[in-house]
CSV table of N, CA, C and O and ligand atoms in Angstrom, one decimal:
chain,number,residue,atom,x,y,z
A,1,MET,N,4.7,0.9,13.2
A,1,MET,CA,4.9,2.6,12.8
A,1,MET,C,6.0,1.7,11.2
A,1,MET,O,6.5,0.7,11.0
A,2,ILE,N,5.9,2.5,10.1
A,2,ILE,CA,6.4,1.8,8.9
A,2,ILE,C,6.5,4.0,8.6
A,2,ILE,O,5.8,4.8,8.4
A,3,VAL,N,8.3,3.4,8.7
A,3,VAL,CA,9.1,4.4,7.3
A,3,VAL,C,8.9,4.6,6.2
A,3,VAL,O,9.3,3.9,5.3
A,4,TYR,N,8.6,6.2,5.5
A,4,TYR,CA,8.9,6.3,4.5
A,4,TYR,C,9.8,7.7,3.9
A,4,TYR,O,9.5,8.7,4.6
A,5,SER,N,10.6,7.4,3.3
A,5,SER,CA,11.6,8.1,2.2
A,5,SER,C,11.0,9.5,1.4
A,5,SER,O,9.9,8.7,0.4
A,6,LEU,N,10.4,10.3,2.0
A,6,LEU,CA,9.5,11.7,1.2
A,6,LEU,C,10.4,12.5,-0.1
A,6,LEU,O,11.6,12.8,0.8
A,7,ASN,N,10.5,12.8,-1.4
A,7,ASN,CA,11.0,13.7,-1.6
A,7,ASN,C,9.7,15.3,-1.7
A,7,ASN,O,8.4,14.0,-1.9
A,8,CYS,N,10.2,15.8,-1.6
A,8,CYS,CA,9.4,17.6,-1.9
A,8,CYS,C,10.2,17.6,-3.7
A,8,CYS,O,10.8,16.6,-4.3
A,9,SER,N,8.6,18.7,-4.0
A,9,SER,CA,9.1,18.7,-5.6
A,9,SER,C,9.8,19.6,-5.9
A,9,SER,O,10.5,19.5,-7.3
A,10,LYS,N,11.0,20.1,-5.1
A,10,LYS,CA,11.9,20.7,-5.5
A,10,LYS,C,12.7,20.3,-5.2
A,10,LYS,O,14.3,20.4,-4.7
A,11,GLY,N,12.6,18.4,-4.6
A,11,GLY,CA,14.7,17.4,-4.4
A,11,GLY,C,14.3,17.7,-3.0
A,11,GLY,O,15.6,16.6,-2.8
A,12,HIS,N,13.6,17.8,-2.4
A,12,HIS,CA,14.4,17.6,-0.9
A,12,HIS,C,13.6,16.4,-0.8
A,12,HIS,O,12.9,16.1,-0.9
A,13,SER,N,14.7,15.5,0.2
A,13,SER,CA,14.3,14.3,0.5
A,13,SER,C,13.9,14.1,2.3
A,13,SER,O,14.8,15.2,3.0
A,14,PHE,N,13.2,14.0,3.1
A,14,PHE,CA,12.9,13.7,4.3
A,14,PHE,C,12.8,12.0,4.6
A,14,PHE,O,11.6,11.8,3.6
A,15,ASP,N,13.1,11.8,5.8
A,15,ASP,CA,12.0,10.5,6.4
A,15,ASP,C,10.4,11.3,6.7
A,15,ASP,O,10.6,11.8,8.4
A,16,GLU,N,10.5,9.9,6.5
A,16,GLU,CA,8.0,10.6,7.5
A,16,GLU,C,7.7,9.2,8.4
A,16,GLU,O,8.0,8.3,7.1
A,17,TRP,N,7.5,9.2,9.8
A,17,TRP,CA,6.9,8.0,10.3
A,17,TRP,C,5.5,9.1,9.8
A,17,TRP,O,4.6,9.5,9.7
A,18,PHE,N,4.4,7.0,9.8
A,18,PHE,CA,3.3,6.8,9.9
A,18,PHE,C,3.2,5.6,10.8
A,18,PHE,O,4.0,4.7,10.4
A,19,THR,N,2.1,5.9,10.5
A,19,THR,CA,1.8,4.4,11.5
A,19,THR,C,1.0,3.2,10.2
A,19,THR,O,0.8,2.5,11.1
A,20,SER,N,0.8,3.4,9.4
A,20,SER,CA,0.6,2.9,8.4
A,20,SER,C,0.2,2.9,7.0
A,20,SER,O,0.5,4.2,6.9
A,21,SER,N,0.4,2.6,6.0
A,21,SER,CA,0.4,3.3,4.8
A,21,SER,C,-0.9,3.3,4.2
A,21,SER,O,-0.3,4.3,3.4
A,22,GLY,N,-1.6,3.1,4.6
A,22,GLY,CA,-3.2,4.0,4.7
A,22,GLY,C,-3.2,5.6,5.2
A,22,GLY,O,-3.6,6.7,5.0
A,23,ASP,N,-2.2,5.2,6.4
A,23,ASP,CA,-1.3,6.6,7.3
A,23,ASP,C,-1.3,7.8,6.6
A,23,ASP,O,-1.3,9.1,6.0
A,24,TYR,N,0.0,7.0,5.5
A,24,TYR,CA,0.9,7.7,4.1
A,24,TYR,C,-0.7,8.2,2.6
A,24,TYR,O,-0.6,9.8,2.8
A,25,ASP,N,-1.1,7.2,2.6
A,25,ASP,CA,-2.3,8.2,2.0
A,25,ASP,C,-3.2,8.7,2.3
A,25,ASP,O,-3.5,10.4,1.7
A,26,GLU,N,-3.5,9.0,3.1
A,26,GLU,CA,-4.6,10.0,4.1
A,26,GLU,C,-4.1,11.5,4.5
A,26,GLU,O,-4.2,12.1,4.0
A,27,GLN,N,-2.1,11.2,4.8
A,27,GLN,CA,-1.8,13.0,4.9
A,27,GLN,C,-1.7,13.4,3.5
A,27,GLN,O,-1.1,14.6,3.8
A,28,ILE,N,-1.4,12.0,2.5
A,28,ILE,CA,-1.0,13.0,1.2
A,28,ILE,C,-2.3,13.6,0.7
A,28,ILE,O,-2.5,14.9,0.4
A,29,LYS,N,-3.0,12.9,1.2
A,29,LYS,CA,-4.5,13.5,0.5
A,29,LYS,C,-4.9,14.6,0.9
A,29,LYS,O,-5.2,15.3,0.2
A,30,THR,N,-4.4,14.8,2.6
A,30,THR,CA,-5.2,16.2,3.3
A,30,THR,C,-4.5,17.1,2.9
A,30,THR,O,-3.5,17.6,4.0
A,31,LYS,N,-2.7,16.6,2.9
A,31,LYS,CA,-1.9,18.2,2.2
A,31,LYS,C,-1.0,17.8,3.7
A,31,LYS,O,-1.2,19.6,3.9
A,32,SER,N,-1.3,16.9,4.7
A,32,SER,CA,-0.7,16.8,6.0
A,32,SER,C,0.7,17.2,6.5
A,32,SER,O,1.1,17.2,7.7
A,33,LEU,N,1.0,16.9,4.9
A,33,LEU,CA,2.6,17.2,4.6
A,33,LEU,C,3.5,18.2,4.5
A,33,LEU,O,3.1,18.1,3.5
A,34,ALA,N,3.9,18.5,4.6
A,34,ALA,CA,5.3,19.2,4.5
A,34,ALA,C,6.8,19.1,4.4
A,34,ALA,O,7.3,19.0,5.0
A,35,CYS,N,7.6,19.5,3.0
A,35,CYS,CA,8.4,19.5,3.7
A,35,CYS,C,9.5,20.2,4.7
A,35,CYS,O,9.1,21.4,4.7
A,36,PRO,N,10.8,19.3,5.3
A,36,PRO,CA,10.7,20.6,6.8
A,36,PRO,C,11.8,21.3,6.1
A,36,PRO,O,12.5,22.1,7.1
A,37,THR,N,12.3,21.0,5.2
A,37,THR,CA,13.5,21.7,4.6
A,37,THR,C,13.1,23.4,4.2
A,37,THR,O,12.8,25.1,4.1
A,38,CYS,N,11.9,23.3,2.8
A,38,CYS,CA,11.0,24.5,2.4
A,38,CYS,C,9.7,24.8,2.8
A,38,CYS,O,8.8,25.6,2.0
A,39,GLY,N,9.3,23.1,3.1
A,39,GLY,CA,7.7,23.8,3.3
A,39,GLY,C,7.4,23.1,2.1
A,39,GLY,O,5.5,23.7,2.6
A,40,ASP,N,7.6,22.9,1.3
A,40,ASP,CA,6.7,22.1,0.5
A,40,ASP,C,5.2,21.4,0.6
A,40,ASP,O,6.0,20.7,1.1
A,41,LYS,N,4.7,21.6,0.1
A,41,LYS,CA,3.6,20.5,1.0
A,41,LYS,C,3.7,19.1,-0.9
A,41,LYS,O,2.4,17.9,-0.6
A,42,LYS,N,3.7,20.0,-1.8
A,42,LYS,CA,4.2,18.4,-2.9
A,42,LYS,C,4.9,18.1,-2.6
A,42,LYS,O,6.0,17.9,-2.9
A,43,VAL,N,4.7,16.7,-1.7
A,43,VAL,CA,5.9,15.9,-1.2
A,43,VAL,C,5.6,14.1,-1.6
A,43,VAL,O,4.0,14.1,-2.2
A,44,ALA,N,5.6,13.8,-1.9
A,44,ALA,CA,6.1,12.2,-3.1
A,44,ALA,C,6.7,10.8,-1.7
A,44,ALA,O,8.0,11.6,-2.2
A,45,LYS,N,6.0,9.8,-2.4
A,45,LYS,CA,7.0,8.8,-1.3
A,45,LYS,C,8.5,8.9,-2.5
A,45,LYS,O,8.3,8.9,-4.0
A,46,GLY,N,9.0,8.4,-1.9
A,46,GLY,CA,10.5,8.9,-3.2
A,46,GLY,C,11.0,8.0,-3.3
A,46,GLY,O,10.4,6.5,-2.9
A,47,LEU,N,12.2,7.3,-3.9
A,47,LEU,CA,13.1,5.8,-4.2
A,47,LEU,C,13.3,5.3,-2.9
A,47,LEU,O,14.5,6.6,-2.4
A,48,MET,N,13.0,4.9,-2.7
A,48,MET,CA,13.9,4.6,-1.3
A,48,MET,C,15.0,3.2,-1.8
A,48,MET,O,14.7,2.1,-2.9
A,49,ALA,N,15.9,2.7,-0.5
A,49,ALA,CA,16.7,2.0,-0.5
A,49,ALA,C,16.7,1.4,0.3
A,49,ALA,O,18.1,1.3,1.1
A,50,PRO,N,15.6,0.5,0.3
A,50,PRO,CA,15.2,0.2,1.9
A,50,PRO,C,16.8,-1.9,1.6
A,50,PRO,O,17.1,-1.8,0.4
A,51,ASN,N,16.8,-2.1,2.7
A,51,ASN,CA,17.5,-2.9,3.3
A,51,ASN,C,17.0,-4.5,3.2
A,51,ASN,O,17.0,-5.1,4.0
A,52,VAL,N,16.3,-3.8,1.9
A,52,VAL,CA,15.4,-5.6,1.9
A,52,VAL,C,16.2,-6.8,0.6
A,52,VAL,O,17.9,-6.6,0.5
A,53,ALA,N,16.7,-8.4,2.1
A,53,ALA,CA,17.7,-9.3,1.5
A,53,ALA,C,17.4,-9.6,0.3
A,53,ALA,O,16.2,-9.7,-0.9
A,54,LYS,N,18.4,-9.8,-0.5
A,54,LYS,CA,18.8,-9.7,-1.7
A,54,LYS,C,18.6,-11.8,-2.8
A,54,LYS,O,18.3,-12.5,-1.2
A,55,SER,N,17.4,-11.8,-3.1
A,55,SER,CA,16.7,-13.3,-3.3
A,55,SER,C,18.3,-13.7,-2.8
A,55,SER,O,19.7,-13.9,-4.0
A,56,THR,N,17.7,-14.4,-2.1
A,56,THR,CA,19.8,-16.1,-1.9
A,56,THR,C,19.6,-17.4,-3.4
A,56,THR,O,21.0,-17.5,-3.2
A,57,ALA,N,18.9,-17.3,-3.9
A,57,ALA,CA,18.9,-18.1,-4.8
A,57,ALA,C,20.1,-18.1,-5.6
A,57,ALA,O,20.5,-17.0,-5.8
A,58,ALA,N,20.4,-19.8,-5.5
A,58,ALA,CA,22.4,-19.3,-6.1
A,58,ALA,C,21.9,-18.8,-8.4
A,58,ALA,O,21.1,-19.7,-8.0
A,59,PRO,N,22.3,-18.2,-8.9
A,59,PRO,CA,22.1,-18.5,-9.9
A,59,PRO,C,22.7,-19.7,-10.4
A,59,PRO,O,23.4,-20.9,-10.1
A,60,ALA,N,21.4,-20.7,-11.1
A,60,ALA,CA,21.8,-22.0,-12.6
A,60,ALA,C,23.2,-21.5,-13.2
A,60,ALA,O,23.3,-22.9,-13.8
A,61,CYS,N,23.2,-20.9,-13.5
A,61,CYS,CA,24.3,-20.2,-14.8
A,61,CYS,C,24.8,-19.1,-15.0
A,61,CYS,O,23.9,-18.3,-13.8
A,62,GLY,N,25.6,-18.7,-15.1
A,62,GLY,CA,26.3,-17.1,-15.3
A,62,GLY,C,26.2,-15.9,-16.2
A,62,GLY,O,25.8,-14.9,-15.9
A,63,ALA,N,24.1,-16.8,-16.9
A,63,ALA,CA,23.5,-14.7,-17.9
A,63,ALA,C,22.9,-14.5,-16.0
A,63,ALA,O,22.3,-15.0,-15.4
A,64,PRO,N,22.7,-13.4,-16.5
A,64,PRO,CA,23.0,-12.1,-15.6
A,64,PRO,C,21.0,-12.2,-15.4
A,64,PRO,O,20.7,-11.2,-14.5
A,65,THR,N,20.2,-12.4,-16.4
A,65,THR,CA,19.0,-11.8,-16.1
A,65,THR,C,18.6,-13.7,-15.8
A,65,THR,O,17.5,-13.7,-15.9
A,66,CYS,N,19.9,-14.9,-15.7
A,66,CYS,CA,19.0,-16.1,-14.7
A,66,CYS,C,18.1,-15.7,-13.8
A,66,CYS,O,18.6,-15.2,-12.7
A,67,ALA,N,17.0,-16.5,-14.1
A,67,ALA,CA,16.2,-17.0,-12.5
A,67,ALA,C,15.9,-17.8,-12.0
A,67,ALA,O,15.1,-18.4,-11.3
A,68,SER,N,17.7,-19.0,-12.0
A,68,SER,CA,17.2,-20.3,-11.6
A,68,SER,C,16.2,-21.0,-12.2
A,68,SER,O,16.3,-22.0,-13.2
A,69,THR,N,15.1,-21.3,-11.6
A,69,THR,CA,14.2,-21.8,-11.8
A,69,THR,C,13.4,-21.4,-13.5
A,69,THR,O,12.7,-20.4,-13.6
A,70,GLY,N,13.2,-21.8,-14.3
A,70,GLY,CA,12.9,-21.6,-15.9
A,70,GLY,C,13.8,-21.1,-16.2
A,70,GLY,O,13.7,-20.7,-17.7
A,71,CYS,N,15.4,-21.3,-16.2
A,71,CYS,CA,16.4,-20.4,-16.6
A,71,CYS,C,16.2,-21.2,-18.2
A,71,CYS,O,16.4,-22.6,-18.2
A,72,PRO,N,16.4,-20.5,-19.1
A,72,PRO,CA,16.1,-21.1,-20.7
A,72,PRO,C,18.2,-22.0,-20.4
A,72,PRO,O,18.2,-23.3,-21.2
A,73,MET,N,18.6,-21.8,-19.8
A,73,MET,CA,20.1,-22.4,-19.4
A,73,MET,C,20.0,-23.1,-18.4
A,73,MET,O,20.7,-24.2,-19.4
A,74,SER,N,19.2,-23.4,-18.1
A,74,SER,CA,19.8,-24.9,-16.9
A,74,SER,C,19.1,-25.9,-17.7
A,74,SER,O,19.8,-26.8,-18.0
A,75,GLY,N,18.5,-26.3,-19.1
A,75,GLY,CA,18.6,-27.7,-20.2
A,75,GLY,C,19.3,-27.9,-21.0
A,75,GLY,O,20.0,-29.0,-21.2
A,76,LEU,N,20.7,-26.7,-20.7
A,76,LEU,CA,22.0,-26.6,-22.3
A,76,LEU,C,22.0,-28.4,-20.9
A,76,LEU,O,22.4,-26.7,-19.5
A,77,LYS,N,23.0,-28.8,-21.4
A,77,LYS,CA,24.1,-29.8,-20.4
A,77,LYS,C,25.3,-30.1,-21.5
A,77,LYS,O,24.9,-30.6,-23.0
B,1,ZN,ZN1,11.4,21.0,-0.1
């Protein structure tokens, strides 16, 4: 199961469970999803704030854009 945060066209957000991402696509296609608040069927995947673990890579330099490997600052000693 997978949960998606969905938004209707009126700005309501709600969570919906799907068996897979393909299930989500199917339900969007067949318009079997509706906003529980207003019944709007124009729903789309919302911006998720997933609890994805952030990269644990230690910054090689203080540059905010530093991606450690290949950091242009890392060659400067
Ligand atoms: Zn709504």
